[in-house]
């Protein structure tokens, strides 16, 4: 899990709406290094 390194690009995500919330991403695919937002599950990169 990584916090406040990547920002979620989903305009409807709670991290975009709530400014005080931490941007937390979880590594869901180690081989392809896919990170997903824990709130909306959008892919990062
Ligand atoms: Zn998100």
Short mmCIF file of C-alpha atoms and ligand atoms in Angstrom, two decimals:
data_model
loop_
_atom_site.label_atom_id
_atom_site.label_comp_id
_atom_site.label_asym_id
_atom_site.label_seq_id
_atom_site.Cartn_x
_atom_site.Cartn_y
_atom_site.Cartn_z
CA UNK A 1 0.00 0.00 0.00
CA UNK A 2 1.22 3.45 -0.82
CA UNK A 3 -0.16 6.66 0.55
CA UNK A 4 -0.15 10.12 -1.01
CA UNK A 5 2.24 9.18 -3.79
CA UNK A 6 -0.20 8.78 -6.64
CA UNK A 7 -3.38 10.78 -7.03
CA UNK A 8 -6.54 9.17 -8.27
CA UNK A 9 -7.65 10.40 -11.68
CA UNK A 10 -11.26 9.46 -11.25
CA UNK A 11 -13.21 12.75 -10.88
CA UNK A 12 -15.92 10.94 -8.94
CA UNK A 13 -13.54 9.36 -6.47
CA UNK A 14 -13.89 10.41 -2.85
CA UNK A 15 -10.26 11.55 -2.80
CA UNK A 16 -11.09 14.12 -5.44
CA UNK A 17 -14.19 15.29 -3.60
CA UNK A 18 -12.77 15.25 -0.08
CA UNK A 19 -9.57 17.25 0.11
CA UNK A 20 -8.56 16.02 3.55
CA UNK A 21 -8.56 12.37 2.67
CA UNK A 22 -5.39 10.37 2.07
CA UNK A 23 -4.75 9.04 -1.41
CA UNK A 24 -4.15 5.36 -0.80
CA UNK A 25 -3.26 2.92 -3.54
CA UNK A 26 -2.84 -0.80 -3.27
CA UNK A 27 -0.59 -2.95 -5.41
CA UNK A 28 -3.01 -5.42 -6.96
CA UNK A 29 -0.75 -6.91 -9.62
CA UNK A 30 2.89 -7.30 -8.71
CA UNK A 31 4.00 -8.57 -12.11
CA UNK A 32 2.52 -5.66 -14.01
CA UNK A 33 2.93 -3.20 -11.14
CA UNK A 34 -0.71 -2.20 -11.21
CA UNK A 35 -1.87 0.02 -8.42
CA UNK A 36 -5.51 0.61 -7.68
CA UNK A 37 -7.20 3.27 -5.63
CA UNK A 38 -8.65 1.62 -2.53
CA UNK A 39 -11.75 3.81 -2.71
CA UNK A 40 -12.86 3.51 -6.32
CA UNK A 41 -10.49 0.80 -7.63
CA UNK A 42 -9.29 2.92 -10.53
CA UNK A 43 -5.99 1.88 -12.00
CA UNK A 44 -3.02 4.15 -11.58
CA UNK A 45 -0.55 4.33 -14.52
ZN1 LIG B 1 -10.06 6.72 -6.55
#
